[in-house]
mmCIF file of C-alpha atoms and ligand atoms in Angstrom:
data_model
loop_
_atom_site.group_PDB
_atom_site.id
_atom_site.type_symbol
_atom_site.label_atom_id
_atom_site.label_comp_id
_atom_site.label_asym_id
_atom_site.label_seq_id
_atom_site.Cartn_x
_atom_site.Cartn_y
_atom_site.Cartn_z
ATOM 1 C CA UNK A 429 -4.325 2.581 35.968
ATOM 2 C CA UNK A 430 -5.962 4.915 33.941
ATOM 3 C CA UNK A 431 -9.566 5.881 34.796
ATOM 4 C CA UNK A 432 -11.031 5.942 30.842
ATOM 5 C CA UNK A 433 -10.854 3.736 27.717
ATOM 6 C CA UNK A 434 -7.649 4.379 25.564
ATOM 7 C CA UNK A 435 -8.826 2.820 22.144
ATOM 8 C CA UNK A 436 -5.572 2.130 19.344
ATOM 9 C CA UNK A 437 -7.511 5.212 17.589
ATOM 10 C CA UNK A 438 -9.888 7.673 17.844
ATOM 11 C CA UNK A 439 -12.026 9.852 15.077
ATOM 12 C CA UNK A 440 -10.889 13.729 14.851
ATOM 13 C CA UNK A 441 -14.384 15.210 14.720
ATOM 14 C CA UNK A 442 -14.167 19.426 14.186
ATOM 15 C CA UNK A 443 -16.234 21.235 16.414
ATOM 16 C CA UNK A 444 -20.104 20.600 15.516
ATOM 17 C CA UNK A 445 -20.629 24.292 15.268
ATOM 18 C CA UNK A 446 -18.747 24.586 12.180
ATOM 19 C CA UNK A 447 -20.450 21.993 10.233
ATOM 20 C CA UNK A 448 -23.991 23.355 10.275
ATOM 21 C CA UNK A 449 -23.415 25.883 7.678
ATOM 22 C CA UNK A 450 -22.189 22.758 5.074
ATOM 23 C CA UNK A 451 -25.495 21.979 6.577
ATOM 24 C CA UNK A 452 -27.640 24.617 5.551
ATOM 25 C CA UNK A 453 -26.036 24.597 2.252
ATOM 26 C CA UNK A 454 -27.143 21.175 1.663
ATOM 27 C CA UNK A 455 -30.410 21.860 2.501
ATOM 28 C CA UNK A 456 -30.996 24.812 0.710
ATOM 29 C CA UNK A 457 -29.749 23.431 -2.524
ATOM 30 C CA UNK A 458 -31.458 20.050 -2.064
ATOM 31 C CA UNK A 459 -28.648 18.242 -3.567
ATOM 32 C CA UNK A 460 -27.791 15.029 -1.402
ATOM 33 C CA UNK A 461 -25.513 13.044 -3.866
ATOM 34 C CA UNK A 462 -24.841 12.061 -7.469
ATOM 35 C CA UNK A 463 -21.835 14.659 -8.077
ATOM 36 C CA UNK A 464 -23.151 17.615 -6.154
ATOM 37 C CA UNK A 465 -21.225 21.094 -5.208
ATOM 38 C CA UNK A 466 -19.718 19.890 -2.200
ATOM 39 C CA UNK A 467 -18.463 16.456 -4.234
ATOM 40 C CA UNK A 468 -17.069 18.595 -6.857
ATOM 41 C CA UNK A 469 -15.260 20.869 -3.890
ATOM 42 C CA UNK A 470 -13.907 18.376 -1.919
ATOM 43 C CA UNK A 471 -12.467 16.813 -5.407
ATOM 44 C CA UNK A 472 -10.874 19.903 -6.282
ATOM 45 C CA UNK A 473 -9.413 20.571 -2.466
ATOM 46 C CA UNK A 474 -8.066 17.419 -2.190
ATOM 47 C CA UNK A 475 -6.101 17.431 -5.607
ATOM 48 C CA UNK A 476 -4.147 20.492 -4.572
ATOM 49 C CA UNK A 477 -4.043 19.969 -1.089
ATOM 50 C CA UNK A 478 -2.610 15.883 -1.742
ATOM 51 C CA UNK A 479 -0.992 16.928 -4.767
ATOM 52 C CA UNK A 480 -2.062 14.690 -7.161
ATOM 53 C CA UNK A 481 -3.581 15.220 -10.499
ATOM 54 C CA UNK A 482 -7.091 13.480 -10.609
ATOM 55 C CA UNK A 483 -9.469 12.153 -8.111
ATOM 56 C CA UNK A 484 -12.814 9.954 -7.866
ATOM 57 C CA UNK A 485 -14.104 10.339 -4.383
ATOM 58 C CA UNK A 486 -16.134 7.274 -2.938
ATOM 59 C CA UNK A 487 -18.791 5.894 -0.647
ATOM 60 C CA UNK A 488 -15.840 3.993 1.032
ATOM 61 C CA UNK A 489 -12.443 2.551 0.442
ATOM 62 C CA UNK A 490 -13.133 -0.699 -0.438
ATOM 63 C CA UNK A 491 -15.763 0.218 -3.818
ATOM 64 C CA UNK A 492 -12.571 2.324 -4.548
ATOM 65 C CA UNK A 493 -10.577 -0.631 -4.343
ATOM 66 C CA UNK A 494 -13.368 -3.169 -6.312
ATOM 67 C CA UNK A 495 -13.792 -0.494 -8.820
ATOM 68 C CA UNK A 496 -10.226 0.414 -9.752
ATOM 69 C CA UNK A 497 -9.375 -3.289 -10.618
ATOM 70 C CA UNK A 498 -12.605 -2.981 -12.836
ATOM 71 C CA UNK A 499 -11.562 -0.045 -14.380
ATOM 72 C CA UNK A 500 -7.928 -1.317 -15.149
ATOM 73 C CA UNK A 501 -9.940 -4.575 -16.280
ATOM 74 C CA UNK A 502 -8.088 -6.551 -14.124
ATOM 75 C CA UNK A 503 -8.291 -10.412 -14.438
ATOM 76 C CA UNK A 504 -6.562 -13.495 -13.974
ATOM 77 C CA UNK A 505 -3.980 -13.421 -11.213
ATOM 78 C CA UNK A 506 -2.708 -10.260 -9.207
ATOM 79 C CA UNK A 507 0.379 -10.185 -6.180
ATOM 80 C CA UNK A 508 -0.145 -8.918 -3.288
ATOM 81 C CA UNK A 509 0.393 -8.737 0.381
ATOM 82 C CA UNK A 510 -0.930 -10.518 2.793
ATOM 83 C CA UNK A 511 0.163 -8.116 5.439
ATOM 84 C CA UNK A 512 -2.679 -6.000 5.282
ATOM 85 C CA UNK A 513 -6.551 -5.262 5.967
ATOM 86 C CA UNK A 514 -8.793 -8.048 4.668
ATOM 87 C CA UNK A 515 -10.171 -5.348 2.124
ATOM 88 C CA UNK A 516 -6.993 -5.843 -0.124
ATOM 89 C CA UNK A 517 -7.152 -9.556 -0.702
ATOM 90 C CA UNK A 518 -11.348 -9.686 -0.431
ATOM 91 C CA UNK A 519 -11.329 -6.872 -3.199
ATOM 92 C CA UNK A 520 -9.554 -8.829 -5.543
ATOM 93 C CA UNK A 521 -11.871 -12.428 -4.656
ATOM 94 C CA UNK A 522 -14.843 -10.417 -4.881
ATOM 95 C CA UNK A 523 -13.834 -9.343 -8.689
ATOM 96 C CA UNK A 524 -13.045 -13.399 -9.283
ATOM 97 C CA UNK A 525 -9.345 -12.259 -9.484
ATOM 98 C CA UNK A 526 -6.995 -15.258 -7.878
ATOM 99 C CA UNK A 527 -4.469 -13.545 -5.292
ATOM 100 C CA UNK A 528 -1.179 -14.804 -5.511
ATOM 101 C CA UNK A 529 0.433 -13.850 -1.649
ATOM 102 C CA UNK A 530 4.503 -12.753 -1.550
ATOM 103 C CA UNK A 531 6.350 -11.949 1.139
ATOM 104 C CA UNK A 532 7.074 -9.015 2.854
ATOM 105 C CA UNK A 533 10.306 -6.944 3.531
ATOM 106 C CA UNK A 534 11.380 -7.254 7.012
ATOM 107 C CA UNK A 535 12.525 -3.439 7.131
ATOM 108 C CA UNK A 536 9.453 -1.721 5.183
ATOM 109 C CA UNK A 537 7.077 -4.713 6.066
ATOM 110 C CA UNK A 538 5.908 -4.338 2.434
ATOM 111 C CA UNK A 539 5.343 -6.397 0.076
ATOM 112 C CA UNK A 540 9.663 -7.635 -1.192
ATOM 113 C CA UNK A 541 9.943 -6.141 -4.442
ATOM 114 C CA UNK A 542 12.837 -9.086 -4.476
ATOM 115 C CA UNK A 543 10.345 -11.585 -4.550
ATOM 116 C CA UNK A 544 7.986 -10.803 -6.817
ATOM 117 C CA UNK A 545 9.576 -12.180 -10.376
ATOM 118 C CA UNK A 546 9.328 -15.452 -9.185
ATOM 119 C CA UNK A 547 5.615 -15.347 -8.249
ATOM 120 C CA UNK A 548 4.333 -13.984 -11.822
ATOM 121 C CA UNK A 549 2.899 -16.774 -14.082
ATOM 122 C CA UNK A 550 1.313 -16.115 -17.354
ATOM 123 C CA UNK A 551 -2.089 -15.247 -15.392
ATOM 124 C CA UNK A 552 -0.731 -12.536 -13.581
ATOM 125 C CA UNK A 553 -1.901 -9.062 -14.904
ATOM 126 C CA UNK A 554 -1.455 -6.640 -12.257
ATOM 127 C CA UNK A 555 0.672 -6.086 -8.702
ATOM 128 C CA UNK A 556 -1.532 -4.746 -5.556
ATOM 129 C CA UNK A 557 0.849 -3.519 -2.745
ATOM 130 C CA UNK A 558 0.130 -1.663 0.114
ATOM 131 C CA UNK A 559 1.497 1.318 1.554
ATOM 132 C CA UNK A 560 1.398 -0.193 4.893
ATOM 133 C CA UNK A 561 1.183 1.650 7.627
ATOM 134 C CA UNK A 562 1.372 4.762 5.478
ATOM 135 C CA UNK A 563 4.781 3.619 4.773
ATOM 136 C CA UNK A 564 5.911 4.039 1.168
ATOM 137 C CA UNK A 565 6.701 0.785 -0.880
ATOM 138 C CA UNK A 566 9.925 0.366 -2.800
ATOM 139 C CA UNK A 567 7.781 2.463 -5.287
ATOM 140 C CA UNK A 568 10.448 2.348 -8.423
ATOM 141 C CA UNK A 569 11.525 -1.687 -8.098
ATOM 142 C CA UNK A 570 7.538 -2.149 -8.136
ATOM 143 C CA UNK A 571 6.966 -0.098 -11.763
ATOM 144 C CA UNK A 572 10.170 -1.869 -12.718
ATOM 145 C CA UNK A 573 9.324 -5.268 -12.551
ATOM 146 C CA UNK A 574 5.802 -4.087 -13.370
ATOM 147 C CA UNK A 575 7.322 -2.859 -16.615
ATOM 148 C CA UNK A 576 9.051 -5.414 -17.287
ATOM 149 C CA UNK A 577 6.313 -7.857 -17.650
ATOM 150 C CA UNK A 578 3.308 -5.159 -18.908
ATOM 151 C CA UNK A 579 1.721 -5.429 -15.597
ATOM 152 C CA UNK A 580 -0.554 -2.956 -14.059
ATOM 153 C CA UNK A 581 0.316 -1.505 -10.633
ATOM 154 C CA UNK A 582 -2.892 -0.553 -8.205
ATOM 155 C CA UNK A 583 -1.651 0.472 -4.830
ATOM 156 C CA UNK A 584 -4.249 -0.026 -2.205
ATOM 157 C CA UNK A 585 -2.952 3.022 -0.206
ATOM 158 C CA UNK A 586 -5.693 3.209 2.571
ATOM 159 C CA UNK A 587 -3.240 4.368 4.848
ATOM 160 C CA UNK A 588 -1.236 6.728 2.760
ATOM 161 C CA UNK A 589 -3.364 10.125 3.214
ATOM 162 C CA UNK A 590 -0.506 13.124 2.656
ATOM 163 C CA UNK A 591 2.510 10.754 2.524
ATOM 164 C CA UNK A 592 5.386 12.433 0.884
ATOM 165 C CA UNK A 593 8.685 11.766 0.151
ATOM 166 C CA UNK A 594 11.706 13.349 -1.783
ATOM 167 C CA UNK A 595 9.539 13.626 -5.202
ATOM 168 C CA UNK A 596 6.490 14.492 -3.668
ATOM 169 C CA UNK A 597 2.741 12.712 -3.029
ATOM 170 C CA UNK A 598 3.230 8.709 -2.979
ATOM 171 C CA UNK A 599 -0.488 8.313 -4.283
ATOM 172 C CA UNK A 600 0.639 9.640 -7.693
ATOM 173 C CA UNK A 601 2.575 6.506 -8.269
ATOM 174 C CA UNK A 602 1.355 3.325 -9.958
ATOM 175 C CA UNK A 603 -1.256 3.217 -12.705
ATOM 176 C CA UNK A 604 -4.205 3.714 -9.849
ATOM 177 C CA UNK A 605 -3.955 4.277 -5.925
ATOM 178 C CA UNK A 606 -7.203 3.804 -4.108
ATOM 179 C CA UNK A 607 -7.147 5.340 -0.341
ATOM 180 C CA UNK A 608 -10.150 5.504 2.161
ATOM 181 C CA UNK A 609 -11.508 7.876 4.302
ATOM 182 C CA UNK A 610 -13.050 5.650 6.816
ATOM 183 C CA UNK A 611 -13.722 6.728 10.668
ATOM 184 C CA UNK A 612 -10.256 4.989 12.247
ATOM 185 C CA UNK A 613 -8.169 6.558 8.915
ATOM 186 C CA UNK A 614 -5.780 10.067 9.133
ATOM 187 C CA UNK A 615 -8.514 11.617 7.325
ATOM 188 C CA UNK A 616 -12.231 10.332 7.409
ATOM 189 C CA UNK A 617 -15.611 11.476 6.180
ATOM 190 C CA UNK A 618 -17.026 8.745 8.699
ATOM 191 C CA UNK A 619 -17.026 6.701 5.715
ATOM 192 C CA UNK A 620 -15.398 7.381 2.308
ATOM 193 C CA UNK A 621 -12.934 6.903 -0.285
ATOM 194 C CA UNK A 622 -11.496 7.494 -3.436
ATOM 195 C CA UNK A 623 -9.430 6.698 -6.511
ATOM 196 C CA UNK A 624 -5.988 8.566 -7.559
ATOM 197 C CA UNK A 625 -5.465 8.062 -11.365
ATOM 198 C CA UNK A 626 -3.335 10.258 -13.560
ATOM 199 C CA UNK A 627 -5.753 11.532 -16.548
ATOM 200 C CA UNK A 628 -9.114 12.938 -17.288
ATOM 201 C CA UNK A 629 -9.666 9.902 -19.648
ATOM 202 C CA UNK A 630 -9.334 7.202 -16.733
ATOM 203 C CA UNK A 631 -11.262 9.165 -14.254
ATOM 204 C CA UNK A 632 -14.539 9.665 -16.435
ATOM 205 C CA UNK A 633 -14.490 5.729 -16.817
ATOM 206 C CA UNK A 634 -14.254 5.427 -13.259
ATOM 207 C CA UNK A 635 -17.153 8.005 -12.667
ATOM 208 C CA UNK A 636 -19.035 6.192 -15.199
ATOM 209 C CA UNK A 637 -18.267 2.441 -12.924
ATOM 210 C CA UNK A 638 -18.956 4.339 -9.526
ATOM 211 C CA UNK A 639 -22.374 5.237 -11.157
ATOM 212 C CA UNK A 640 -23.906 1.951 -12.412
ATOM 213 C CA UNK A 641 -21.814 2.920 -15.958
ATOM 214 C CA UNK A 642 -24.436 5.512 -16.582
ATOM 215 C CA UNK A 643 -22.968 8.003 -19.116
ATOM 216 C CA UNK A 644 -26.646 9.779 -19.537
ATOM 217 C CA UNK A 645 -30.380 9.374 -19.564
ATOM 218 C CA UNK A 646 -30.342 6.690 -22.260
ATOM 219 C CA UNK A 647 -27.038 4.871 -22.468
ATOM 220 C CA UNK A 648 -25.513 2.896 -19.794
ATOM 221 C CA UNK A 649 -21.676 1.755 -20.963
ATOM 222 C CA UNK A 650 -20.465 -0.761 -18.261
ATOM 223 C CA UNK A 651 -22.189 -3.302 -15.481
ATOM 224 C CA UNK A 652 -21.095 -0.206 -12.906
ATOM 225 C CA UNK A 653 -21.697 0.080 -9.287
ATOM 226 C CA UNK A 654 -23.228 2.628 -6.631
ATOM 227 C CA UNK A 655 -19.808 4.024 -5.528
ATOM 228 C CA UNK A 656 -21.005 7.677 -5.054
ATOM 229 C CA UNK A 657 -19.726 9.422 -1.866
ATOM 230 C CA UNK A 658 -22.763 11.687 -0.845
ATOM 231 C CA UNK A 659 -23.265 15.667 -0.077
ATOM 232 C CA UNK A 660 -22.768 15.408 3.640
ATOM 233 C CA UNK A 661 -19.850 13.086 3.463
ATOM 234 C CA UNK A 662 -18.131 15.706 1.064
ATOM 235 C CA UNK A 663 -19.113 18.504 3.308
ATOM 236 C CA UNK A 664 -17.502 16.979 6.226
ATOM 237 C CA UNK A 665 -14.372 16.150 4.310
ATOM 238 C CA UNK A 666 -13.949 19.662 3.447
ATOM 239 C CA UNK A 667 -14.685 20.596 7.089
ATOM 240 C CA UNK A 668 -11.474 17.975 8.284
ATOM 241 C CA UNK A 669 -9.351 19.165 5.395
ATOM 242 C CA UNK A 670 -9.318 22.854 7.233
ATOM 243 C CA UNK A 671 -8.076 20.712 10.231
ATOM 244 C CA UNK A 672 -5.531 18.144 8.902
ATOM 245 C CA UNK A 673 -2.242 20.216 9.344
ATOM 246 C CA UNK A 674 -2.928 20.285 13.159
ATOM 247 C CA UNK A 675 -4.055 16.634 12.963
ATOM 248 C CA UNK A 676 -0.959 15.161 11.645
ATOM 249 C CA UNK A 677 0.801 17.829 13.658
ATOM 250 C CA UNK A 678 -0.439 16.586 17.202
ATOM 251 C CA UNK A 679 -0.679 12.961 15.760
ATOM 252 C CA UNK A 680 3.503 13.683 15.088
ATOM 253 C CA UNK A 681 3.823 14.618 18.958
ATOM 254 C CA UNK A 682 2.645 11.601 19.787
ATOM 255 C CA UNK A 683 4.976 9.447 17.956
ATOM 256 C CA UNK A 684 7.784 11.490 18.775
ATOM 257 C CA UNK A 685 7.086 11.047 22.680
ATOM 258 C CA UNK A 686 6.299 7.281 21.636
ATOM 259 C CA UNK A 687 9.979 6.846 19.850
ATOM 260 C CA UNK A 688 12.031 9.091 22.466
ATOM 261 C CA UNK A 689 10.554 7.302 25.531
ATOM 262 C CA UNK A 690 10.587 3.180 23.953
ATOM 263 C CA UNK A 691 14.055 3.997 22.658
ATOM 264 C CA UNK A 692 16.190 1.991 25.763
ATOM 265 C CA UNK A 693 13.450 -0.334 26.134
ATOM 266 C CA UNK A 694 14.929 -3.911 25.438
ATOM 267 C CA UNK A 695 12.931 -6.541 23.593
ATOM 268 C CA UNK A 696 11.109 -3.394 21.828
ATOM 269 C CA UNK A 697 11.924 -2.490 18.594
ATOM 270 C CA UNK A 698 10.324 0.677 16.353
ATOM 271 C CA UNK A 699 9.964 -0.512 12.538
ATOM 272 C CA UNK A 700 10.600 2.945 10.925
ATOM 273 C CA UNK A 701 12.485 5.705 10.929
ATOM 274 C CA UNK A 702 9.841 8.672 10.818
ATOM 275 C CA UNK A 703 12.724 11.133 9.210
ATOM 276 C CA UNK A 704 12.806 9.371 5.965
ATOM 277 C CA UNK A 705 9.657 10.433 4.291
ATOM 278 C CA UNK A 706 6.614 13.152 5.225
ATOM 279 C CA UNK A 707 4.894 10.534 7.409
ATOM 280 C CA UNK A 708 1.078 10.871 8.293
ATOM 281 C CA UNK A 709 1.790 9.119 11.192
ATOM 282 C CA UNK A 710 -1.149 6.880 11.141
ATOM 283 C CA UNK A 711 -0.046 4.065 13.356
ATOM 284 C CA UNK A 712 2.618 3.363 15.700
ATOM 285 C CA UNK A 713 3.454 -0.066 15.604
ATOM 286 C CA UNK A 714 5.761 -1.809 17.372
ATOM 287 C CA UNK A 715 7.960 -5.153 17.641
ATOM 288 C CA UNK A 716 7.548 -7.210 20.464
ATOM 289 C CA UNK A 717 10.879 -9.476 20.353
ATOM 290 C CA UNK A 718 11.699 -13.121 22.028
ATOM 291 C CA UNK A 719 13.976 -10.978 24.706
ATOM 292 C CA UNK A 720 11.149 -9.053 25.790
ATOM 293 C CA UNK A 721 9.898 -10.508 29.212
ATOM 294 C CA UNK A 722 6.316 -10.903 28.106
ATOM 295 C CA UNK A 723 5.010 -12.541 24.787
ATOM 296 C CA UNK A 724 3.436 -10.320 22.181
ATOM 297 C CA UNK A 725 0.347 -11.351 23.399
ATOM 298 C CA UNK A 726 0.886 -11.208 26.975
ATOM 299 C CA UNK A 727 1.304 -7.739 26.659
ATOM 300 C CA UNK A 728 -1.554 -6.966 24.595
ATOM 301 C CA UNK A 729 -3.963 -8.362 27.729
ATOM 302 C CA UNK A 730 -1.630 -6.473 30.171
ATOM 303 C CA UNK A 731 -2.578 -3.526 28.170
ATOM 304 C CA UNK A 732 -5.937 -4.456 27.827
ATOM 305 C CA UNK A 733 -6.260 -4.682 31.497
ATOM 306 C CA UNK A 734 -4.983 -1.079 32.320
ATOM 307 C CA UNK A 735 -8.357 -0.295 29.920
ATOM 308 C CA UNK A 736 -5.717 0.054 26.989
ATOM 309 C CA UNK A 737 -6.981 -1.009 23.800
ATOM 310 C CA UNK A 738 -3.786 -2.154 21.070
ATOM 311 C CA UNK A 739 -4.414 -3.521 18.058
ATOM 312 C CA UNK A 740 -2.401 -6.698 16.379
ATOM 313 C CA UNK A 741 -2.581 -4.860 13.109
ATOM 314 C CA UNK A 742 -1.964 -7.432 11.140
ATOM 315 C CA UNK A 743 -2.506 -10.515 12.634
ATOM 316 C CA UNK A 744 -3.930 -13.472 11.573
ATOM 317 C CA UNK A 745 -2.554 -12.625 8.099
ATOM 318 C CA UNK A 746 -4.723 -12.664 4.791
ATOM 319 C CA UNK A 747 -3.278 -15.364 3.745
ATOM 320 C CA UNK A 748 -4.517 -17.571 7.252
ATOM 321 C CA UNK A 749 -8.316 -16.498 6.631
ATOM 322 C CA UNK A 750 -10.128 -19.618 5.378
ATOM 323 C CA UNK A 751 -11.164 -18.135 2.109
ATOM 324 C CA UNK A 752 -7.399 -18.160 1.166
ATOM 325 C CA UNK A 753 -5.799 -20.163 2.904
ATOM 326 C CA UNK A 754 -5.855 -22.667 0.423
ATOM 327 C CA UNK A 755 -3.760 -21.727 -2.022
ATOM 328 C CA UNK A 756 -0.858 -22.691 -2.713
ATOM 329 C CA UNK A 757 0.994 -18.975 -2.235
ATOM 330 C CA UNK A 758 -0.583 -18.555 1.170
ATOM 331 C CA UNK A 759 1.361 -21.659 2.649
ATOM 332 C CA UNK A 760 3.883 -20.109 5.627
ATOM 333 C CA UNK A 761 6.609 -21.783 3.855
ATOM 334 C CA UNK A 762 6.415 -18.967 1.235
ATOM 335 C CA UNK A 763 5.883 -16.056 3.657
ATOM 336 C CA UNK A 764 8.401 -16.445 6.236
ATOM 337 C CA UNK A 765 8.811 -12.903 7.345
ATOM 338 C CA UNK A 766 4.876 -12.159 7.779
ATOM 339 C CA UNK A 767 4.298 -14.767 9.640
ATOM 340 C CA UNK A 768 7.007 -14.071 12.056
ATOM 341 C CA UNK A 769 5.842 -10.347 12.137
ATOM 342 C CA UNK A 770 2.764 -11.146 12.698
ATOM 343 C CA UNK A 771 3.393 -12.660 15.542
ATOM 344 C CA UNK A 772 5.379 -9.925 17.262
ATOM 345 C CA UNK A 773 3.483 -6.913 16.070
ATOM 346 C CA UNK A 774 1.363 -4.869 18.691
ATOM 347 C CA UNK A 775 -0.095 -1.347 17.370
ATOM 348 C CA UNK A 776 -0.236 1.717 19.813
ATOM 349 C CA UNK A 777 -2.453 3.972 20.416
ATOM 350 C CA UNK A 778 -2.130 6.849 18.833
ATOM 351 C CA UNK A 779 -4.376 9.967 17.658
ATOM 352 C CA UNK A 780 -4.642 13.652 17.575
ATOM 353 C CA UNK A 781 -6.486 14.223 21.425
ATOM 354 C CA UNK A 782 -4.048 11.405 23.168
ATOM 355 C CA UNK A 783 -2.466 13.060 25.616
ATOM 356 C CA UNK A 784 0.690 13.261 26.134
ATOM 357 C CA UNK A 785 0.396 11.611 29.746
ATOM 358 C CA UNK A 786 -1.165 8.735 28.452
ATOM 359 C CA UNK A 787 1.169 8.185 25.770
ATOM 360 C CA UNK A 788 3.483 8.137 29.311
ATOM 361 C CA UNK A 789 1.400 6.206 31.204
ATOM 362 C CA UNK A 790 1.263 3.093 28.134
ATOM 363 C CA UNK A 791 4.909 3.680 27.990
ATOM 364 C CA UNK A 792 5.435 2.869 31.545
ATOM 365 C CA UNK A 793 3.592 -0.360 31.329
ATOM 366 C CA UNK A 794 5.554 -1.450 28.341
ATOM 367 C CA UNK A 795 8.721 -0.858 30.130
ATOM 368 C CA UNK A 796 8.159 -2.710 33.354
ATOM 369 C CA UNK A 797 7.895 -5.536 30.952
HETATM 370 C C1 PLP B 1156 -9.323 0.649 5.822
HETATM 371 C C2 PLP B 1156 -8.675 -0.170 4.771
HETATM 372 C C3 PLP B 1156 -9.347 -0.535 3.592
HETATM 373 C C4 PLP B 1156 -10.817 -0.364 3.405
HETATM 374 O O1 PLP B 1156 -11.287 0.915 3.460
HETATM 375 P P1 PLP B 1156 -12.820 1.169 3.868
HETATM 376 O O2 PLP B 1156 -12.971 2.640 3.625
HETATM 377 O O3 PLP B 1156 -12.970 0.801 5.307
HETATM 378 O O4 PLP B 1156 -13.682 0.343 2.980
HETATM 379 C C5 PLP B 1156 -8.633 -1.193 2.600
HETATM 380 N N1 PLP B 1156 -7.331 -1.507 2.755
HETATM 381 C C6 PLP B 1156 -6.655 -1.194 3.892
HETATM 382 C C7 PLP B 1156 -5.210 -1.548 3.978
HETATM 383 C C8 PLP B 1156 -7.313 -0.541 4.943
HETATM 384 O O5 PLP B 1156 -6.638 -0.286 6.068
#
């Protein structure tokens, strides 16, 4: 029994000493938002240090989302996931966009690039996977297909913050990738977000929708939004960017003792093999199978009791909300595999101040079973 709360995440905060001079800048200058120093900064750092050409920081990861199917002018119908945050699916309602669910792959758990062809219709306009889990879709089938059939590609990639693999960042993929920076993310600015896109051209049109479409004093182009991130939450992202490295790095030492120590432990199983790609290590989910002596959620309370706090990230799915559950893609029928992972999933604890001996201590109650 431990003695404190163990929560599936925790916030990285940087000591509060070093943030008062971001502070004192901001209060000098008197600049609080609209595209001030700091929001021009943490734009700049970001691009080199995520390696990516342009981005449109946010007030929070979901505008990003709402605004980058604006910008793409996204209608009609869009597939997507419904293995995910409610963010994905809401963000595509909320722009009067119908989402059409597909299945997920029961390696990746994103969405099956092999069953996408057969759920585009002559409303569909654009694809919306997730990196889920920070883990990198089958990135070439998607712009394939999407090809193929002149469809956009927006990636919500909310988990994906400094995801890598052989040809570099994963956010540079698709026409748009929109990522947040809220509290429980890899990297937060207690709330934030932004928009990758590949050009100048695409980013001033976002900047314009993120700012009620106001180009200048007297002309206003687009029915635009109040997407602006603000000083303070720019400051504080360049603040956690000087501490990322040794976030992910003691966020990796968790998952490694996570994966050594579950390894013999029958009725578990790991999803993903962390050597594959730079991993962020965001999550650390886990499988709870039929041979496991206690049901997915029987665990979760035995946890619970031990003052353990996992997460059934993602369960219910999307697609069992009310608001979609309606139509006719969200039927279980069509999404066999989510709805058996959904069942089975349990998420770990895991972030950058766990120790160590509590990363033993969950692992001990997962074994006795
Ligand atoms: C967190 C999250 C979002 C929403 O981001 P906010 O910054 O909280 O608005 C969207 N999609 C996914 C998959 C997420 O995990």
């Amino acid at each position: 029994m431990t003695t404190k709360k163990i929560y599936v995440t925790q916030p990285y905060l940087p000591p509060l000493e070093e943030f008062i001079p971001y502070l004192e800048d901001i209060w000098s200058s008197k600049l609080l938002t609209n595209g001030g120093p700091m929001h021009a900064r943490l734009e700049r750092e970001l691009c080199d240090y995520l390696d990516v050409p342009e981005i449109a920081l946010f007030n929070n990861g979901t505008i990003a989302l709402l605004t980058a199917l604006q910008a793409l002018r996204i209608t009609g119908e869009v597939i997507t996931t419904p293995y995910s945050f409610v963010a994905t699916a809401h963000s595509l309602l909320w722009n009067g966009i119908k989402p059409v669910f597909v299945d997920i792959d029961p390696q990746t758990l994103n969405l099956d690039p092999s069953k996408i062809e057969a759920a585009i219709t002559p409303q569909t306009t654009a694809i919306m996977p997730v990196h889920c889990y920070g883990y990198p879709c089958d990135i070439e089938l998607i712009q394939k297909i999407a090809d193929n059939y002149n469809l956009r590609v927006i990636y919500d990639a909310a988990h994906a913050f400094g995801v890598r693999d052989s040809n570099g960042s994963i956010l540079r993929h698709g026409d748009l990738s929109a990522i947040s920076f809220h509290a429980t993310k890899v990297f937060n600015t207690f709330e934030g977000g932004a928009i990758i896109c590949p050009d100048p051209k695409t980013k001033q049109r976002i900047n314009n929708l993120k700012n009620f479409g106001i180009v200048d004093e007297v002309t206003v182009v687009a029915p635009g939004i109040n997407g602006k991130m603000s000083e303070v939450n720019a400051a504080f992202g360049l603040l956690q960017l000087q501490h990322i490295d040794t976030v992910i790095k003691l966020r990796s030492k968790v998952d490694k003792t996570y994966r050594e120590k579950l390894k013999g432990v029958s009725g578990i199983s790991l999803i993903h093999n962390a050597s594959q790609e730079i991993s962020n290590h965001a999550y650390f989910p886990i499988l709870v199978e039929s041979n496991y002596p206690l049901s997915r959620d029987e665990l979760y309370d035995k946890l619970k009791r031990s003052d353990i706090y996992a997460r059934r990230y993602f369960y219910p799915l999307i697609s069992d909300l009310p608001m979609y559950r309606g139509l006719a893609s969200a039927k279980p029928a069509n999404l066999p595999v989510a709805t058996l992972v959904s069942k089975k999933i349990l998420c770990l604890p895991i972030y950058p101040t766990l120790s160590i001996e509590d990363v033993e201590i969950i692992v001990d109650i997962i074994s006795r079973g």
